[in-house]
């Protein structure tokens, strides 16, 4: 009997839970048994990992392979465990040394030919790994800039499973190191309120909202610059602190919105969903593991709802609890997923359904105007 251990991370909301993967190889009919509440995607990893190992030029054990993922009571999903599973099996089969795996967290999905594919949630996963004392991380090459944001953790990137196996065997220069510029965020200039000519009352309202963190309603005819003014509000806000920047970046990592160039989000985000967006896209949710919605992606920044009256009471009321409590909670069968949602809400709306360029041209009755603005409940 041979046992080997590796470590990966389950991402729940924007938090990570370190998962220990044990591989046991024993006499018996060839097969792979996976334990630890895996979902359908994780159960498929048995065939995916086996094909990746074979196509990397390594033999798969012709014995019974038992894989245990603990904590066993935590539901686990996704393909991010592939690399850790492959290394655990090969270490147990003596196809790769196990000593370098100690203190190392492994993240990544394996293609059938052994290539390592990027996964979501690398940043919160590595923050969790650092908290429990793991000292090294191997991630897909495409997520290396994101992984390098975690200070105090040795991170390396790999393109293929073969690269990782070569590193385990002690071959030099097989893994990628993070570049020098991985912390640089986007340098695109923010829209500046100084570019706005006139509109003294609206400018003053934006300055007050920025100074006090107040929500804001911009009402007026079309073409008066409501959207233009709202897009300049983030430029009045201070840059995010290091802690807030990591939190905002982690949310975007879970949502799969980070890029390799300038992964750190250090400016207040500006999120503007369309008025036809669904409630789940607005506050998060969906089938399976709940995903962050627009209100969470706007955390520490601005959530802008243009044509706010067109959103309707159902969508606007869905935001009420999130704005009051500063977080969104999604109840699932296996627990509650939480996403932070501390943002400033900016609404822009016309004054009536006909939306004429000038108020004097309005053809709506007083009742129609009241009903239209009455959609902004709460």
mmCIF file of C-alpha atoms in Angstrom:
data_model
loop_
_atom_site.group_PDB
_atom_site.id
_atom_site.type_symbol
_atom_site.label_atom_id
_atom_site.label_comp_id
_atom_site.label_asym_id
_atom_site.label_seq_id
_atom_site.Cartn_x
_atom_site.Cartn_y
_atom_site.Cartn_z
ATOM 1 C CA UNK A 1 0.000 0.000 0.000
ATOM 2 C CA UNK A 2 1.293 3.497 -0.932
ATOM 3 C CA UNK A 3 -0.164 6.839 0.156
ATOM 4 C CA UNK A 4 0.720 10.362 -0.971
ATOM 5 C CA UNK A 5 -0.755 13.753 -0.075
ATOM 6 C CA UNK A 6 -1.179 17.016 -1.926
ATOM 7 C CA UNK A 7 -3.100 20.207 -1.205
ATOM 8 C CA UNK A 8 -5.565 22.279 -3.191
ATOM 9 C CA UNK A 9 -8.243 24.828 -2.244
ATOM 10 C CA UNK A 10 -12.040 24.943 -2.446
ATOM 11 C CA UNK A 11 -13.306 28.484 -3.069
ATOM 12 C CA UNK A 12 -16.589 29.270 -1.294
ATOM 13 C CA UNK A 13 -17.724 32.789 -2.103
ATOM 14 C CA UNK A 14 -14.556 34.860 -1.785
ATOM 15 C CA UNK A 15 -13.138 32.611 0.925
ATOM 16 C CA UNK A 16 -10.942 29.582 0.457
ATOM 17 C CA UNK A 17 -10.850 26.286 2.343
ATOM 18 C CA UNK A 18 -7.676 24.230 2.007
ATOM 19 C CA UNK A 19 -8.408 20.684 0.820
ATOM 20 C CA UNK A 20 -6.058 17.797 1.542
ATOM 21 C CA UNK A 21 -6.011 15.181 -1.219
ATOM 22 C CA UNK A 22 -4.850 11.691 -0.283
ATOM 23 C CA UNK A 23 -4.106 9.051 -2.900
ATOM 24 C CA UNK A 24 -3.963 5.405 -1.880
ATOM 25 C CA UNK A 25 -2.861 2.703 -4.327
ATOM 26 C CA UNK A 26 -3.623 -0.879 -3.346
ATOM 27 C CA UNK A 27 -3.991 -4.287 -4.941
ATOM 28 C CA UNK A 28 -7.272 -4.834 -6.715
ATOM 29 C CA UNK A 29 -9.058 -4.324 -9.977
ATOM 30 C CA UNK A 30 -7.901 -1.173 -11.811
ATOM 31 C CA UNK A 31 -10.183 1.751 -11.089
ATOM 32 C CA UNK A 32 -10.448 5.142 -9.421
ATOM 33 C CA UNK A 33 -12.684 5.818 -6.425
ATOM 34 C CA UNK A 34 -13.258 9.466 -5.467
ATOM 35 C CA UNK A 35 -14.562 10.396 -2.010
ATOM 36 C CA UNK A 36 -15.336 13.708 -0.327
ATOM 37 C CA UNK A 37 -18.624 15.041 -1.781
ATOM 38 C CA UNK A 38 -17.426 15.715 -5.350
ATOM 39 C CA UNK A 39 -19.803 17.285 -7.871
ATOM 40 C CA UNK A 40 -20.279 16.068 -11.446
ATOM 41 C CA UNK A 41 -17.363 18.113 -12.794
ATOM 42 C CA UNK A 42 -15.016 16.773 -10.154
ATOM 43 C CA UNK A 43 -16.166 13.197 -10.732
ATOM 44 C CA UNK A 44 -15.277 13.628 -14.406
ATOM 45 C CA UNK A 45 -11.732 14.503 -13.372
ATOM 46 C CA UNK A 46 -10.930 10.799 -12.963
ATOM 47 C CA UNK A 47 -10.955 10.230 -16.718
ATOM 48 C CA UNK A 48 -9.545 13.667 -17.516
ATOM 49 C CA UNK A 49 -6.547 13.269 -15.203
ATOM 50 C CA UNK A 50 -5.844 9.728 -16.353
ATOM 51 C CA UNK A 51 -5.746 10.827 -20.004
ATOM 52 C CA UNK A 52 -3.512 13.811 -19.163
ATOM 53 C CA UNK A 53 -1.056 11.582 -17.296
ATOM 54 C CA UNK A 54 -0.829 9.078 -20.131
ATOM 55 C CA UNK A 55 -0.411 11.794 -22.757
ATOM 56 C CA UNK A 56 2.390 13.290 -20.659
ATOM 57 C CA UNK A 57 4.412 10.112 -21.126
ATOM 58 C CA UNK A 58 3.800 8.635 -17.665
ATOM 59 C CA UNK A 59 2.157 5.309 -16.845
ATOM 60 C CA UNK A 60 -1.103 5.293 -14.915
ATOM 61 C CA UNK A 61 -1.211 2.736 -12.064
ATOM 62 C CA UNK A 62 -2.774 -0.617 -13.033
ATOM 63 C CA UNK A 63 -4.164 -1.022 -9.541
ATOM 64 C CA UNK A 64 -6.999 0.293 -7.444
ATOM 65 C CA UNK A 65 -6.663 4.037 -6.797
ATOM 66 C CA UNK A 66 -8.610 5.580 -3.914
ATOM 67 C CA UNK A 67 -8.747 9.378 -3.643
ATOM 68 C CA UNK A 68 -9.942 11.081 -0.476
ATOM 69 C CA UNK A 69 -10.635 14.826 -0.355
ATOM 70 C CA UNK A 70 -10.927 16.295 3.123
ATOM 71 C CA UNK A 71 -12.629 17.940 4.894
ATOM 72 C CA UNK A 72 -15.082 15.302 3.728
ATOM 73 C CA UNK A 73 -18.186 17.279 4.738
ATOM 74 C CA UNK A 74 -17.325 20.202 2.446
ATOM 75 C CA UNK A 75 -18.926 19.975 -1.023
ATOM 76 C CA UNK A 76 -16.284 20.278 -3.723
ATOM 77 C CA UNK A 77 -16.705 21.210 -7.345
ATOM 78 C CA UNK A 78 -14.913 22.369 -10.437
ATOM 79 C CA UNK A 79 -11.840 21.221 -12.288
ATOM 80 C CA UNK A 80 -9.285 23.116 -10.215
ATOM 81 C CA UNK A 81 -8.253 19.964 -8.339
ATOM 82 C CA UNK A 82 -6.926 18.169 -11.440
ATOM 83 C CA UNK A 83 -3.255 19.027 -10.956
ATOM 84 C CA UNK A 84 -3.293 18.120 -7.257
ATOM 85 C CA UNK A 85 -5.021 14.801 -7.982
ATOM 86 C CA UNK A 86 -2.539 13.905 -10.727
ATOM 87 C CA UNK A 87 0.485 14.672 -8.546
ATOM 88 C CA UNK A 88 -0.950 12.742 -5.590
ATOM 89 C CA UNK A 89 -1.563 9.631 -7.709
ATOM 90 C CA UNK A 90 1.855 9.747 -9.374
ATOM 91 C CA UNK A 91 3.620 10.317 -6.051
ATOM 92 C CA UNK A 92 1.781 7.351 -4.520
ATOM 93 C CA UNK A 93 2.744 5.246 -7.547
ATOM 94 C CA UNK A 94 6.417 6.288 -7.133
ATOM 95 C CA UNK A 95 6.362 7.893 -10.585
ATOM 96 C CA UNK A 96 7.312 11.238 -9.018
ATOM 97 C CA UNK A 97 9.037 12.283 -5.772
ATOM 98 C CA UNK A 98 6.709 13.292 -2.959
ATOM 99 C CA UNK A 99 9.057 15.435 -0.840
ATOM 100 C CA UNK A 100 8.706 18.644 -2.944
ATOM 101 C CA UNK A 101 4.927 18.398 -2.553
ATOM 102 C CA UNK A 102 5.129 19.129 1.178
ATOM 103 C CA UNK A 103 3.877 22.638 1.878
ATOM 104 C CA UNK A 104 2.856 23.137 -1.763
ATOM 105 C CA UNK A 105 -0.639 24.011 -2.968
ATOM 106 C CA UNK A 106 -1.521 22.920 -6.503
ATOM 107 C CA UNK A 107 -4.213 24.567 -8.636
ATOM 108 C CA UNK A 108 -5.199 23.998 -12.236
ATOM 109 C CA UNK A 109 -7.378 22.115 -14.705
ATOM 110 C CA UNK A 110 -5.756 19.537 -16.966
ATOM 111 C CA UNK A 111 -6.516 19.186 -20.654
ATOM 112 C CA UNK A 112 -6.471 15.690 -22.124
ATOM 113 C CA UNK A 113 -3.050 16.339 -23.668
ATOM 114 C CA UNK A 114 -1.561 17.444 -20.341
ATOM 115 C CA UNK A 115 -1.803 21.213 -20.799
ATOM 116 C CA UNK A 116 -2.612 23.209 -17.679
ATOM 117 C CA UNK A 117 -5.664 25.450 -17.987
ATOM 118 C CA UNK A 118 -6.503 28.502 -15.909
ATOM 119 C CA UNK A 119 -9.157 28.335 -13.203
ATOM 120 C CA UNK A 120 -11.163 30.961 -11.360
ATOM 121 C CA UNK A 121 -10.531 32.082 -7.810
ATOM 122 C CA UNK A 122 -6.741 31.716 -7.708
ATOM 123 C CA UNK A 123 -6.255 34.815 -5.532
ATOM 124 C CA UNK A 124 -8.680 33.867 -2.712
ATOM 125 C CA UNK A 125 -7.401 30.284 -2.912
ATOM 126 C CA UNK A 126 -3.789 31.296 -2.348
ATOM 127 C CA UNK A 127 -4.716 33.730 0.422
ATOM 128 C CA UNK A 128 -6.347 30.787 2.212
ATOM 129 C CA UNK A 129 -3.292 28.596 1.577
ATOM 130 C CA UNK A 130 -1.029 31.233 3.076
ATOM 131 C CA UNK A 131 -3.211 31.524 6.187
ATOM 132 C CA UNK A 132 -2.808 27.814 7.004
ATOM 133 C CA UNK A 133 0.962 27.884 6.560
ATOM 134 C CA UNK A 134 1.515 26.517 3.066
ATOM 135 C CA UNK A 135 4.594 28.180 1.643
ATOM 136 C CA UNK A 136 4.582 27.416 -2.087
ATOM 137 C CA UNK A 137 2.044 27.413 -4.928
ATOM 138 C CA UNK A 138 2.051 26.049 -8.467
ATOM 139 C CA UNK A 139 -0.618 27.519 -10.728
ATOM 140 C CA UNK A 140 -1.374 27.629 -14.465
ATOM 141 C CA UNK A 141 0.897 30.037 -16.322
ATOM 142 C CA UNK A 142 -2.066 32.223 -17.301
ATOM 143 C CA UNK A 143 -2.896 32.974 -13.661
ATOM 144 C CA UNK A 144 0.688 33.572 -12.514
ATOM 145 C CA UNK A 145 0.345 37.405 -12.422
ATOM 146 C CA UNK A 146 -2.752 37.037 -10.243
ATOM 147 C CA UNK A 147 -1.040 34.510 -7.963
ATOM 148 C CA UNK A 148 1.951 36.812 -7.514
ATOM 149 C CA UNK A 149 -0.291 39.343 -5.738
ATOM 150 C CA UNK A 150 -0.100 37.190 -2.598
ATOM 151 C CA UNK A 151 2.912 38.394 -0.633
ATOM 152 C CA UNK A 152 4.927 35.900 1.370
ATOM 153 C CA UNK A 153 4.089 32.911 -0.832
ATOM 154 C CA UNK A 154 6.493 31.407 -3.348
ATOM 155 C CA UNK A 155 4.517 31.083 -6.584
ATOM 156 C CA UNK A 156 5.461 29.362 -9.807
ATOM 157 C CA UNK A 157 3.603 28.883 -13.069
ATOM 158 C CA UNK A 158 3.396 25.781 -15.249
ATOM 159 C CA UNK A 159 2.176 25.260 -18.790
ATOM 160 C CA UNK A 160 1.856 21.470 -18.711
ATOM 161 C CA UNK A 161 1.721 18.560 -16.308
ATOM 162 C CA UNK A 162 5.091 17.443 -17.675
ATOM 163 C CA UNK A 163 6.622 20.729 -16.467
ATOM 164 C CA UNK A 164 5.400 20.048 -12.935
ATOM 165 C CA UNK A 165 6.708 16.470 -12.998
ATOM 166 C CA UNK A 166 10.106 17.691 -14.195
ATOM 167 C CA UNK A 167 10.176 20.156 -11.293
ATOM 168 C CA UNK A 168 9.338 17.375 -8.836
ATOM 169 C CA UNK A 169 12.274 15.389 -10.198
ATOM 170 C CA UNK A 170 14.607 18.299 -9.569
ATOM 171 C CA UNK A 171 15.151 19.524 -13.120
ATOM 172 C CA UNK A 172 15.983 23.268 -13.204
ATOM 173 C CA UNK A 173 14.134 26.032 -15.062
ATOM 174 C CA UNK A 174 10.985 24.018 -15.682
ATOM 175 C CA UNK A 175 8.536 26.391 -13.961
ATOM 176 C CA UNK A 176 7.855 30.052 -14.684
ATOM 177 C CA UNK A 177 8.585 32.804 -12.194
ATOM 178 C CA UNK A 178 6.411 35.913 -11.876
ATOM 179 C CA UNK A 179 7.621 38.975 -13.753
ATOM 180 C CA UNK A 180 8.558 42.266 -12.207
ATOM 181 C CA UNK A 181 5.455 44.156 -13.359
ATOM 182 C CA UNK A 182 2.751 41.797 -12.124
ATOM 183 C CA UNK A 183 1.441 44.313 -9.561
ATOM 184 C CA UNK A 184 0.861 47.145 -11.985
ATOM 185 C CA UNK A 185 -2.811 47.917 -12.430
ATOM 186 C CA UNK A 186 -4.474 49.590 -15.383
ATOM 187 C CA UNK A 187 -3.057 53.031 -16.096
ATOM 188 C CA UNK A 188 -5.954 54.207 -18.243
ATOM 189 C CA UNK A 189 -7.012 57.709 -17.133
ATOM 190 C CA UNK A 190 -10.291 58.007 -15.284
ATOM 191 C CA UNK A 191 -12.984 60.365 -16.619
ATOM 192 C CA UNK A 192 -12.397 63.685 -14.881
ATOM 193 C CA UNK A 193 -15.095 65.914 -13.425
ATOM 194 C CA UNK A 194 -12.954 68.888 -14.474
ATOM 195 C CA UNK A 195 -13.931 68.132 -18.081
ATOM 196 C CA UNK A 196 -17.570 68.984 -17.346
ATOM 197 C CA UNK A 197 -18.633 72.473 -18.369
ATOM 198 C CA UNK A 198 -21.533 73.950 -16.441
ATOM 199 C CA UNK A 199 -23.857 71.738 -14.374
ATOM 200 C CA UNK A 200 -22.835 73.406 -11.063
ATOM 201 C CA UNK A 201 -25.622 71.799 -9.004
ATOM 202 C CA UNK A 202 -24.944 68.314 -10.367
ATOM 203 C CA UNK A 203 -21.194 68.735 -9.843
ATOM 204 C CA UNK A 204 -21.794 69.807 -6.252
ATOM 205 C CA UNK A 205 -24.068 66.777 -5.694
ATOM 206 C CA UNK A 206 -21.337 64.442 -6.985
ATOM 207 C CA UNK A 207 -18.751 66.040 -4.712
ATOM 208 C CA UNK A 208 -21.008 65.669 -1.669
ATOM 209 C CA UNK A 209 -21.793 62.042 -2.560
ATOM 210 C CA UNK A 210 -18.097 61.239 -2.986
ATOM 211 C CA UNK A 211 -17.123 62.932 0.276
ATOM 212 C CA UNK A 212 -19.827 61.297 2.374
ATOM 213 C CA UNK A 213 -20.307 57.981 0.598
ATOM 214 C CA UNK A 214 -23.954 58.808 -0.123
ATOM 215 C CA UNK A 215 -26.168 57.166 -2.707
ATOM 216 C CA UNK A 216 -27.252 59.462 -5.528
ATOM 217 C CA UNK A 217 -30.262 59.973 -7.804
ATOM 218 C CA UNK A 218 -29.826 61.951 -11.037
ATOM 219 C CA UNK A 219 -33.160 62.878 -12.612
ATOM 220 C CA UNK A 220 -33.675 64.909 -15.751
ATOM 221 C CA UNK A 221 -34.496 64.874 -19.467
ATOM 222 C CA UNK A 222 -32.407 62.820 -21.921
ATOM 223 C CA UNK A 223 -29.179 64.414 -23.101
ATOM 224 C CA UNK A 224 -28.519 66.451 -19.974
ATOM 225 C CA UNK A 225 -25.398 64.476 -19.031
ATOM 226 C CA UNK A 226 -26.646 62.138 -16.288
ATOM 227 C CA UNK A 227 -24.571 59.176 -17.478
ATOM 228 C CA UNK A 228 -21.570 61.366 -18.217
ATOM 229 C CA UNK A 229 -21.637 62.759 -14.681
ATOM 230 C CA UNK A 230 -22.073 59.342 -13.067
ATOM 231 C CA UNK A 231 -19.026 57.966 -14.890
ATOM 232 C CA UNK A 232 -16.927 60.717 -13.330
ATOM 233 C CA UNK A 233 -17.840 59.871 -9.757
ATOM 234 C CA UNK A 234 -15.153 57.129 -9.335
ATOM 235 C CA UNK A 235 -12.506 59.732 -10.188
ATOM 236 C CA UNK A 236 -13.488 61.653 -7.052
ATOM 237 C CA UNK A 237 -12.946 58.626 -4.815
ATOM 238 C CA UNK A 238 -9.548 57.789 -3.280
ATOM 239 C CA UNK A 239 -7.562 54.760 -4.489
ATOM 240 C CA UNK A 240 -8.365 51.499 -2.746
ATOM 241 C CA UNK A 241 -6.287 50.467 0.237
ATOM 242 C CA UNK A 242 -4.163 47.332 -0.107
ATOM 243 C CA UNK A 243 -6.715 45.264 1.809
ATOM 244 C CA UNK A 244 -9.672 46.585 -0.191
ATOM 245 C CA UNK A 245 -7.812 46.132 -3.481
ATOM 246 C CA UNK A 246 -7.192 42.455 -2.725
ATOM 247 C CA UNK A 247 -10.835 42.007 -1.731
ATOM 248 C CA UNK A 248 -12.135 43.607 -4.940
ATOM 249 C CA UNK A 249 -9.626 41.653 -7.018
ATOM 250 C CA UNK A 250 -10.693 38.412 -5.327
ATOM 251 C CA UNK A 251 -14.326 39.034 -6.287
ATOM 252 C CA UNK A 252 -13.354 39.588 -9.905
ATOM 253 C CA UNK A 253 -11.159 36.490 -9.772
ATOM 254 C CA UNK A 254 -14.106 34.355 -8.676
ATOM 255 C CA UNK A 255 -16.207 35.957 -11.429
ATOM 256 C CA UNK A 256 -13.500 35.170 -14.001
ATOM 257 C CA UNK A 257 -13.014 38.810 -15.004
ATOM 258 C CA UNK A 258 -9.300 39.301 -14.321
ATOM 259 C CA UNK A 259 -6.756 39.744 -17.093
ATOM 260 C CA UNK A 260 -3.090 38.774 -17.167
ATOM 261 C CA UNK A 261 -2.063 42.408 -17.686
ATOM 262 C CA UNK A 262 -2.484 44.433 -14.522
ATOM 263 C CA UNK A 263 -4.455 41.920 -12.445
ATOM 264 C CA UNK A 264 -4.641 44.079 -9.311
ATOM 265 C CA UNK A 265 -7.710 46.328 -9.173
ATOM 266 C CA UNK A 266 -6.605 49.307 -7.088
ATOM 267 C CA UNK A 267 -9.223 51.829 -8.243
ATOM 268 C CA UNK A 268 -12.900 51.936 -7.225
ATOM 269 C CA UNK A 269 -14.815 49.813 -9.746
ATOM 270 C CA UNK A 270 -17.649 51.192 -11.856
ATOM 271 C CA UNK A 271 -20.319 48.633 -12.762
ATOM 272 C CA UNK A 272 -23.273 49.566 -14.973
ATOM 273 C CA UNK A 273 -25.666 46.668 -15.721
ATOM 274 C CA UNK A 274 -28.339 47.069 -18.413
ATOM 275 C CA UNK A 275 -31.916 47.582 -17.276
ATOM 276 C CA UNK A 276 -32.911 44.218 -18.810
ATOM 277 C CA UNK A 277 -30.490 42.294 -16.588
ATOM 278 C CA UNK A 278 -31.940 39.523 -14.433
ATOM 279 C CA UNK A 279 -32.192 39.569 -10.649
ATOM 280 C CA UNK A 280 -29.544 36.841 -10.341
ATOM 281 C CA UNK A 281 -27.153 38.812 -12.553
ATOM 282 C CA UNK A 282 -27.767 41.866 -10.387
ATOM 283 C CA UNK A 283 -27.309 40.348 -6.919
ATOM 284 C CA UNK A 284 -25.603 37.065 -7.838
ATOM 285 C CA UNK A 285 -26.687 33.466 -7.686
ATOM 286 C CA UNK A 286 -27.339 30.965 -10.433
ATOM 287 C CA UNK A 287 -27.344 27.186 -10.387
ATOM 288 C CA UNK A 288 -24.687 25.291 -8.488
ATOM 289 C CA UNK A 289 -22.109 27.449 -6.756
ATOM 290 C CA UNK A 290 -23.494 30.985 -6.460
ATOM 291 C CA UNK A 291 -21.567 33.530 -8.500
ATOM 292 C CA UNK A 292 -21.094 37.224 -7.648
ATOM 293 C CA UNK A 293 -23.519 39.667 -9.214
ATOM 294 C CA UNK A 294 -23.167 43.279 -10.281
ATOM 295 C CA UNK A 295 -23.663 44.626 -6.754
ATOM 296 C CA UNK A 296 -20.723 42.530 -5.493
ATOM 297 C CA UNK A 297 -18.515 43.379 -8.465
ATOM 298 C CA UNK A 298 -19.126 47.043 -7.568
ATOM 299 C CA UNK A 299 -17.818 46.447 -4.023
ATOM 300 C CA UNK A 300 -15.883 49.523 -2.779
ATOM 301 C CA UNK A 301 -16.960 51.359 -5.926
ATOM 302 C CA UNK A 302 -20.004 52.541 -7.867
ATOM 303 C CA UNK A 303 -23.075 50.591 -9.002
ATOM 304 C CA UNK A 304 -24.728 52.703 -11.696
ATOM 305 C CA UNK A 305 -28.284 51.956 -12.826
ATOM 306 C CA UNK A 306 -29.104 53.985 -15.924
ATOM 307 C CA UNK A 307 -32.794 54.263 -16.804
ATOM 308 C CA UNK A 308 -33.450 53.191 -13.217
ATOM 309 C CA UNK A 309 -37.234 53.287 -13.531
ATOM 310 C CA UNK A 310 -37.012 50.641 -16.257
ATOM 311 C CA UNK A 311 -35.437 48.152 -13.835
ATOM 312 C CA UNK A 312 -38.769 47.740 -12.082
ATOM 313 C CA UNK A 313 -39.561 47.218 -8.391
ATOM 314 C CA UNK A 314 -38.499 43.551 -8.341
ATOM 315 C CA UNK A 315 -34.906 44.232 -9.356
ATOM 316 C CA UNK A 316 -34.589 47.380 -7.256
ATOM 317 C CA UNK A 317 -36.019 45.691 -4.158
ATOM 318 C CA UNK A 318 -33.538 42.841 -4.603
ATOM 319 C CA UNK A 319 -30.773 45.370 -3.932
ATOM 320 C CA UNK A 320 -32.290 46.600 -0.680
ATOM 321 C CA UNK A 321 -30.847 43.994 1.691
ATOM 322 C CA UNK A 322 -27.445 44.022 0.012
ATOM 323 C CA UNK A 323 -27.133 47.798 0.341
ATOM 324 C CA UNK A 324 -28.346 47.801 3.951
ATOM 325 C CA UNK A 325 -26.109 44.966 5.166
ATOM 326 C CA UNK A 326 -23.125 45.396 2.853
ATOM 327 C CA UNK A 327 -23.152 41.798 1.681
ATOM 328 C CA UNK A 328 -25.180 39.314 -0.335
ATOM 329 C CA UNK A 329 -26.025 35.910 1.145
ATOM 330 C CA UNK A 330 -26.983 33.010 -1.095
ATOM 331 C CA UNK A 331 -28.526 30.056 0.719
ATOM 332 C CA UNK A 332 -27.782 26.667 -0.801
ATOM 333 C CA UNK A 333 -28.504 23.123 0.286
ATOM 334 C CA UNK A 334 -24.975 22.695 1.609
ATOM 335 C CA UNK A 335 -24.541 26.091 3.241
ATOM 336 C CA UNK A 336 -24.522 29.848 2.730
ATOM 337 C CA UNK A 337 -22.263 31.684 0.292
ATOM 338 C CA UNK A 338 -21.459 35.308 1.130
ATOM 339 C CA UNK A 339 -20.193 38.038 -1.177
ATOM 340 C CA UNK A 340 -19.340 41.565 0.051
ATOM 341 C CA UNK A 341 -21.391 44.364 -1.482
ATOM 342 C CA UNK A 342 -20.425 47.711 0.050
ATOM 343 C CA UNK A 343 -20.907 50.112 -2.827
ATOM 344 C CA UNK A 344 -22.463 53.467 -3.657
ATOM 345 C CA UNK A 345 -25.647 53.262 -5.692
ATOM 346 C CA UNK A 346 -26.141 55.888 -8.399
ATOM 347 C CA UNK A 347 -29.494 56.020 -10.186
ATOM 348 C CA UNK A 348 -30.248 57.976 -13.346
ATOM 349 C CA UNK A 349 -33.778 58.352 -14.625
ATOM 350 C CA UNK A 350 -35.982 60.402 -16.892
ATOM 351 C CA UNK A 351 -38.832 62.343 -15.343
ATOM 352 C CA UNK A 352 -41.618 60.723 -17.351
ATOM 353 C CA UNK A 353 -42.286 57.875 -19.812
ATOM 354 C CA UNK A 354 -42.182 60.041 -22.946
ATOM 355 C CA UNK A 355 -38.779 61.509 -21.988
ATOM 356 C CA UNK A 356 -38.841 64.704 -24.082
ATOM 357 C CA UNK A 357 -35.719 66.851 -24.494
ATOM 358 C CA UNK A 358 -37.486 69.696 -22.678
ATOM 359 C CA UNK A 359 -39.998 69.534 -19.843
ATOM 360 C CA UNK A 360 -42.319 71.876 -21.727
ATOM 361 C CA UNK A 361 -42.691 69.263 -24.493
ATOM 362 C CA UNK A 362 -43.940 66.538 -22.140
ATOM 363 C CA UNK A 363 -47.263 64.963 -23.147
ATOM 364 C CA UNK A 364 -47.655 62.769 -20.042
ATOM 365 C CA UNK A 365 -50.408 63.331 -17.528
ATOM 366 C CA UNK A 366 -49.474 64.118 -13.911
ATOM 367 C CA UNK A 367 -50.680 60.649 -12.948
ATOM 368 C CA UNK A 368 -48.414 58.999 -15.543
ATOM 369 C CA UNK A 369 -45.427 60.972 -14.263
ATOM 370 C CA UNK A 370 -46.168 59.951 -10.656
ATOM 371 C CA UNK A 371 -46.571 56.304 -11.621
ATOM 372 C CA UNK A 372 -43.334 56.351 -13.602
ATOM 373 C CA UNK A 373 -41.258 57.796 -10.770
ATOM 374 C CA UNK A 374 -43.146 55.548 -8.341
ATOM 375 C CA UNK A 375 -41.274 52.605 -9.831
ATOM 376 C CA UNK A 376 -38.275 53.775 -7.809
ATOM 377 C CA UNK A 377 -39.608 52.109 -4.689
ATOM 378 C CA UNK A 378 -37.599 52.041 -1.490
#
